[in-house]
Amino acid sequence: LALRYGLLATSVQDLASALKPELMARFLSTGVWGSDYCLAWAAFARDPQQSTEVVHETLKAARATDSHELGVLALDTAEAIADPDNRVLKIAGLAKDLPQFLLRRALDIVAKCDNEGSRSGGLVAIAESLPKSMLFHVLQHAKQITQRDIAVRTIVEIAALFEGSARDEAMADALQKFRDLLDSATTRDRARLLGRDHNQLLQKVP
């Protein structure tokens, strides 16, 4: 009996994985499938990234009364994505559709990513979808990045989203970190830091 159940479960997982998220979204938008069917598919699919996309589509189409539970499920599913780049960017993409009370958790998941390059990209991406009141928290996470060249780029990108005096203060902090980085860099690293990428970033400084 256990063997039969195992074979049945594997067959269902294979079938679920063969159905793409785009098709699930189409089924949902046209009413061919309801949200329960789509979520059942997401639960059986092998790929957490595909599952997250389906839960996200269901979340976007859901009533406000269902969004809390779906938002939690979307974050739980996205957090299981193994690749750090895909994980943080998927969570950043969820942010604009998540209930307000889940935004801090989404930010914290991005901020705890061990890969600092991925963390940087995730922080910049999620900052664009968060309310202005949360940008300070994003900036604090950016300042925790230990690779200073990545930290400078991240702080500048996030600081550009601020307004008024808060933007000036954040940019001044980024410039000071950049100067400190140049002072401690080798001649070769200094040439790289003063190259095109950093010049483009520093053009954002008012």
PDB file of N, CA and C in Angstrom, residues 97-152:
ATOM      1  N   ASP A  97       2.239  43.003  -3.784  1.00  0.00           N
ATOM      2  CA  ASP A  97       0.912  42.401  -3.659  1.00  0.00           C
ATOM      3  C   ASP A  97       0.665  41.793  -2.282  1.00  0.00           C
ATOM      4  N   LEU A  98       1.653  41.872  -1.392  1.00  0.00           N
ATOM      5  CA  LEU A  98       1.494  41.295  -0.062  1.00  0.00           C
ATOM      6  C   LEU A  98       0.675  42.216   0.848  1.00  0.00           C
ATOM      7  N   PRO A  99      -0.051  41.633   1.793  1.00  0.00           N
ATOM      8  CA  PRO A  99      -0.691  42.468   2.819  1.00  0.00           C
ATOM      9  C   PRO A  99       0.375  43.245   3.597  1.00  0.00           C
ATOM     10  N   GLN A 100       0.013  44.380   4.113  1.00  0.00           N
ATOM     11  CA  GLN A 100       0.954  45.275   4.787  1.00  0.00           C
ATOM     12  C   GLN A 100       1.725  44.575   5.904  1.00  0.00           C
ATOM     13  N   PHE A 101       1.042  43.717   6.662  1.00  0.00           N
ATOM     14  CA  PHE A 101       1.688  43.129   7.837  1.00  0.00           C
ATOM     15  C   PHE A 101       2.790  42.129   7.477  1.00  0.00           C
ATOM     16  N   LEU A 102       2.870  41.718   6.214  1.00  0.00           N
ATOM     17  CA  LEU A 102       3.887  40.761   5.799  1.00  0.00           C
ATOM     18  C   LEU A 102       5.112  41.415   5.148  1.00  0.00           C
ATOM     19  N   LEU A 103       5.075  42.715   4.941  1.00  0.00           N
ATOM     20  CA  LEU A 103       6.176  43.374   4.238  1.00  0.00           C
ATOM     21  C   LEU A 103       7.480  43.310   5.030  1.00  0.00           C
ATOM     22  N   ARG A 104       7.404  43.473   6.329  1.00  0.00           N
ATOM     23  CA  ARG A 104       8.622  43.408   7.138  1.00  0.00           C
ATOM     24  C   ARG A 104       9.240  42.010   7.075  1.00  0.00           C
ATOM     25  N   ARG A 105       8.397  40.986   7.100  1.00  0.00           N
ATOM     26  CA  ARG A 105       8.931  39.626   6.994  1.00  0.00           C
ATOM     27  C   ARG A 105       9.598  39.405   5.634  1.00  0.00           C
ATOM     28  N   ALA A 106       8.977  39.908   4.581  1.00  0.00           N
ATOM     29  CA  ALA A 106       9.570  39.774   3.247  1.00  0.00           C
ATOM     30  C   ALA A 106      10.940  40.443   3.206  1.00  0.00           C
ATOM     31  N   LEU A 107      11.036  41.637   3.779  1.00  0.00           N
ATOM     32  CA  LEU A 107      12.321  42.344   3.815  1.00  0.00           C
ATOM     33  C   LEU A 107      13.351  41.567   4.613  1.00  0.00           C
ATOM     34  N   ASP A 108      12.944  41.004   5.737  1.00  0.00           N
ATOM     35  CA  ASP A 108      13.875  40.257   6.578  1.00  0.00           C
ATOM     36  C   ASP A 108      14.404  39.009   5.870  1.00  0.00           C
ATOM     37  N   ILE A 109      13.556  38.354   5.083  1.00  0.00           N
ATOM     38  CA  ILE A 109      14.014  37.174   4.331  1.00  0.00           C
ATOM     39  C   ILE A 109      15.090  37.572   3.332  1.00  0.00           C
ATOM     40  N   VAL A 110      14.856  38.676   2.621  1.00  0.00           N
ATOM     41  CA  VAL A 110      15.855  39.169   1.667  1.00  0.00           C
ATOM     42  C   VAL A 110      17.142  39.542   2.393  1.00  0.00           C
ATOM     43  N   ALA A 111      17.012  40.211   3.536  1.00  0.00           N
ATOM     44  CA  ALA A 111      18.180  40.735   4.249  1.00  0.00           C
ATOM     45  C   ALA A 111      19.050  39.639   4.856  1.00  0.00           C
ATOM     46  N   LYS A 112      18.499  38.455   5.086  1.00  0.00           N
ATOM     47  CA  LYS A 112      19.296  37.397   5.701  1.00  0.00           C
ATOM     48  C   LYS A 112      19.978  36.496   4.667  1.00  0.00           C
ATOM     49  N   CYS A 113      19.851  36.830   3.388  1.00  0.00           N
ATOM     50  CA  CYS A 113      20.509  36.046   2.344  1.00  0.00           C
ATOM     51  C   CYS A 113      22.021  36.090   2.548  1.00  0.00           C
ATOM     52  N   ASP A 114      22.667  34.932   2.575  1.00  0.00           N
ATOM     53  CA  ASP A 114      24.112  34.864   2.837  1.00  0.00           C
ATOM     54  C   ASP A 114      24.943  35.453   1.704  1.00  0.00           C
ATOM     55  N   ASN A 115      24.475  35.308   0.477  1.00  0.00           N
ATOM     56  CA  ASN A 115      25.211  35.832  -0.675  1.00  0.00           C
ATOM     57  C   ASN A 115      24.984  37.339  -0.754  1.00  0.00           C
ATOM     58  N   GLU A 116      26.041  38.122  -0.505  1.00  0.00           N
ATOM     59  CA  GLU A 116      25.852  39.569  -0.408  1.00  0.00           C
ATOM     60  C   GLU A 116      25.516  40.212  -1.751  1.00  0.00           C
ATOM     61  N   GLY A 117      25.982  39.646  -2.843  1.00  0.00           N
ATOM     62  CA  GLY A 117      25.592  40.161  -4.148  1.00  0.00           C
ATOM     63  C   GLY A 117      24.106  39.981  -4.387  1.00  0.00           C
ATOM     64  N   SER A 118      23.594  38.784  -4.042  1.00  0.00           N
ATOM     65  CA  SER A 118      22.167  38.518  -4.175  1.00  0.00           C
ATOM     66  C   SER A 118      21.376  39.396  -3.211  1.00  0.00           C
ATOM     67  N   ARG A 119      21.886  39.548  -1.998  1.00  0.00           N
ATOM     68  CA  ARG A 119      21.199  40.381  -1.003  1.00  0.00           C
ATOM     69  C   ARG A 119      21.078  41.818  -1.498  1.00  0.00           C
ATOM     70  N   SER A 120      22.151  42.320  -2.080  1.00  0.00           N
ATOM     71  CA  SER A 120      22.137  43.682  -2.602  1.00  0.00           C
ATOM     72  C   SER A 120      21.044  43.854  -3.653  1.00  0.00           C
ATOM     73  N   GLY A 121      21.015  42.950  -4.626  1.00  0.00           N
ATOM     74  CA  GLY A 121      20.004  43.030  -5.677  1.00  0.00           C
ATOM     75  C   GLY A 121      18.599  42.912  -5.122  1.00  0.00           C
ATOM     76  N   GLY A 122      18.423  42.049  -4.117  1.00  0.00           N
ATOM     77  CA  GLY A 122      17.111  41.879  -3.514  1.00  0.00           C
ATOM     78  C   GLY A 122      16.665  43.103  -2.737  1.00  0.00           C
ATOM     79  N   LEU A 123      17.603  43.735  -2.006  1.00  0.00           N
ATOM     80  CA  LEU A 123      17.256  44.929  -1.243  1.00  0.00           C
ATOM     81  C   LEU A 123      16.843  46.078  -2.158  1.00  0.00           C
ATOM     82  N   VAL A 124      17.587  46.259  -3.237  1.00  0.00           N
ATOM     83  CA  VAL A 124      17.250  47.330  -4.180  1.00  0.00           C
ATOM     84  C   VAL A 124      15.898  47.050  -4.821  1.00  0.00           C
ATOM     85  N   ALA A 125      15.656  45.798  -5.202  1.00  0.00           N
ATOM     86  CA  ALA A 125      14.399  45.444  -5.869  1.00  0.00           C
ATOM     87  C   ALA A 125      13.204  45.595  -4.938  1.00  0.00           C
ATOM     88  N   ILE A 126      13.338  45.137  -3.706  1.00  0.00           N
ATOM     89  CA  ILE A 126      12.188  45.199  -2.801  1.00  0.00           C
ATOM     90  C   ILE A 126      11.937  46.631  -2.344  1.00  0.00           C
ATOM     91  N   ALA A 127      12.999  47.444  -2.263  1.00  0.00           N
ATOM     92  CA  ALA A 127      12.832  48.843  -1.839  1.00  0.00           C
ATOM     93  C   ALA A 127      11.891  49.594  -2.766  1.00  0.00           C
ATOM     94  N   GLU A 128      11.894  49.238  -4.038  1.00  0.00           N
ATOM     95  CA  GLU A 128      11.060  49.931  -5.011  1.00  0.00           C
ATOM     96  C   GLU A 128       9.577  49.622  -4.835  1.00  0.00           C
ATOM     97  N   SER A 129       9.261  48.539  -4.092  1.00  0.00           N
ATOM     98  CA  SER A 129       7.864  48.145  -3.895  1.00  0.00           C
ATOM     99  C   SER A 129       7.357  48.433  -2.489  1.00  0.00           C
ATOM    100  N   LEU A 130       8.226  48.926  -1.623  1.00  0.00           N
ATOM    101  CA  LEU A 130       7.834  49.164  -0.237  1.00  0.00           C
ATOM    102  C   LEU A 130       7.379  50.608  -0.038  1.00  0.00           C
ATOM    103  N   PRO A 131       6.551  50.844   0.967  1.00  0.00           N
ATOM    104  CA  PRO A 131       6.172  52.233   1.275  1.00  0.00           C
ATOM    105  C   PRO A 131       7.385  53.024   1.745  1.00  0.00           C
ATOM    106  N   LYS A 132       7.346  54.333   1.546  1.00  0.00           N
ATOM    107  CA  LYS A 132       8.475  55.194   1.911  1.00  0.00           C
ATOM    108  C   LYS A 132       8.855  55.036   3.383  1.00  0.00           C
ATOM    109  N   SER A 133       7.871  54.732   4.211  1.00  0.00           N
ATOM    110  CA  SER A 133       8.123  54.609   5.649  1.00  0.00           C
ATOM    111  C   SER A 133       9.045  53.441   5.993  1.00  0.00           C
ATOM    112  N   MET A 134       9.219  52.498   5.059  1.00  0.00           N
ATOM    113  CA  MET A 134      10.072  51.341   5.325  1.00  0.00           C
ATOM    114  C   MET A 134      11.460  51.473   4.727  1.00  0.00           C
ATOM    115  N   LEU A 135      11.710  52.528   3.974  1.00  0.00           N
ATOM    116  CA  LEU A 135      13.012  52.660   3.310  1.00  0.00           C
ATOM    117  C   LEU A 135      14.163  52.747   4.301  1.00  0.00           C
ATOM    118  N   PHE A 136      13.925  53.341   5.457  1.00  0.00           N
ATOM    119  CA  PHE A 136      14.977  53.433   6.469  1.00  0.00           C
ATOM    120  C   PHE A 136      15.448  52.041   6.877  1.00  0.00           C
ATOM    121  N   HIS A 137      14.508  51.105   7.027  1.00  0.00           N
ATOM    122  CA  HIS A 137      14.872  49.738   7.404  1.00  0.00           C
ATOM    123  C   HIS A 137      15.684  49.066   6.298  1.00  0.00           C
ATOM    124  N   VAL A 138      15.310  49.311   5.045  1.00  0.00           N
ATOM    125  CA  VAL A 138      16.069  48.752   3.922  1.00  0.00           C
ATOM    126  C   VAL A 138      17.501  49.308   3.942  1.00  0.00           C
ATOM    127  N   LEU A 139      17.620  50.586   4.186  1.00  0.00           N
ATOM    128  CA  LEU A 139      18.934  51.232   4.221  1.00  0.00           C
ATOM    129  C   LEU A 139      19.809  50.656   5.328  1.00  0.00           C
ATOM    130  N   GLN A 140      19.211  50.396   6.474  1.00  0.00           N
ATOM    131  CA  GLN A 140      19.980  49.807   7.571  1.00  0.00           C
ATOM    132  C   GLN A 140      20.502  48.422   7.208  1.00  0.00           C
ATOM    133  N   HIS A 141      19.701  47.649   6.516  1.00  0.00           N
ATOM    134  CA  HIS A 141      20.158  46.331   6.056  1.00  0.00           C
ATOM    135  C   HIS A 141      21.300  46.481   5.042  1.00  0.00           C
ATOM    136  N   ALA A 142      21.193  47.483   4.174  1.00  0.00           N
ATOM    137  CA  ALA A 142      22.254  47.709   3.179  1.00  0.00           C
ATOM    138  C   ALA A 142      23.575  48.036   3.868  1.00  0.00           C
ATOM    139  N   LYS A 143      23.520  48.756   4.961  1.00  0.00           N
ATOM    140  CA  LYS A 143      24.735  49.138   5.685  1.00  0.00           C
ATOM    141  C   LYS A 143      25.401  47.951   6.368  1.00  0.00           C
ATOM    142  N   GLN A 144      24.674  46.827   6.499  1.00  0.00           N
ATOM    143  CA  GLN A 144      25.232  45.633   7.121  1.00  0.00           C
ATOM    144  C   GLN A 144      26.033  44.774   6.143  1.00  0.00           C
ATOM    145  N   ILE A 145      25.990  45.122   4.859  1.00  0.00           N
ATOM    146  CA  ILE A 145      26.762  44.373   3.859  1.00  0.00           C
ATOM    147  C   ILE A 145      28.248  44.625   4.106  1.00  0.00           C
ATOM    148  N   THR A 146      29.026  43.557   4.234  1.00  0.00           N
ATOM    149  CA  THR A 146      30.437  43.694   4.615  1.00  0.00           C
ATOM    150  C   THR A 146      31.359  43.980   3.429  1.00  0.00           C
ATOM    151  N   GLN A 147      30.977  43.552   2.223  1.00  0.00           N
ATOM    152  CA  GLN A 147      31.789  43.872   1.039  1.00  0.00           C
ATOM    153  C   GLN A 147      31.506  45.331   0.683  1.00  0.00           C
ATOM    154  N   ARG A 148      32.490  46.177   0.940  1.00  0.00           N
ATOM    155  CA  ARG A 148      32.221  47.608   0.939  1.00  0.00           C
ATOM    156  C   ARG A 148      31.850  48.163  -0.431  1.00  0.00           C
ATOM    157  N   ASP A 149      32.409  47.600  -1.505  1.00  0.00           N
ATOM    158  CA  ASP A 149      32.013  48.118  -2.816  1.00  0.00           C
ATOM    159  C   ASP A 149      30.556  47.783  -3.114  1.00  0.00           C
ATOM    160  N   ILE A 150      30.110  46.581  -2.712  1.00  0.00           N
ATOM    161  CA  ILE A 150      28.708  46.211  -2.884  1.00  0.00           C
ATOM    162  C   ILE A 150      27.830  47.076  -1.984  1.00  0.00           C
ATOM    163  N   ALA A 151      28.301  47.332  -0.767  1.00  0.00           N
ATOM    164  CA  ALA A 151      27.537  48.155   0.173  1.00  0.00           C
ATOM    165  C   ALA A 151      27.320  49.558  -0.386  1.00  0.00           C
ATOM    166  N   VAL A 152      28.382  50.155  -0.949  1.00  0.00           N
ATOM    167  CA  VAL A 152      28.271  51.505  -1.496  1.00  0.00           C
ATOM    168  C   VAL A 152      27.235  51.548  -2.617  1.00  0.00           C
TER     169      VAL A 152
END
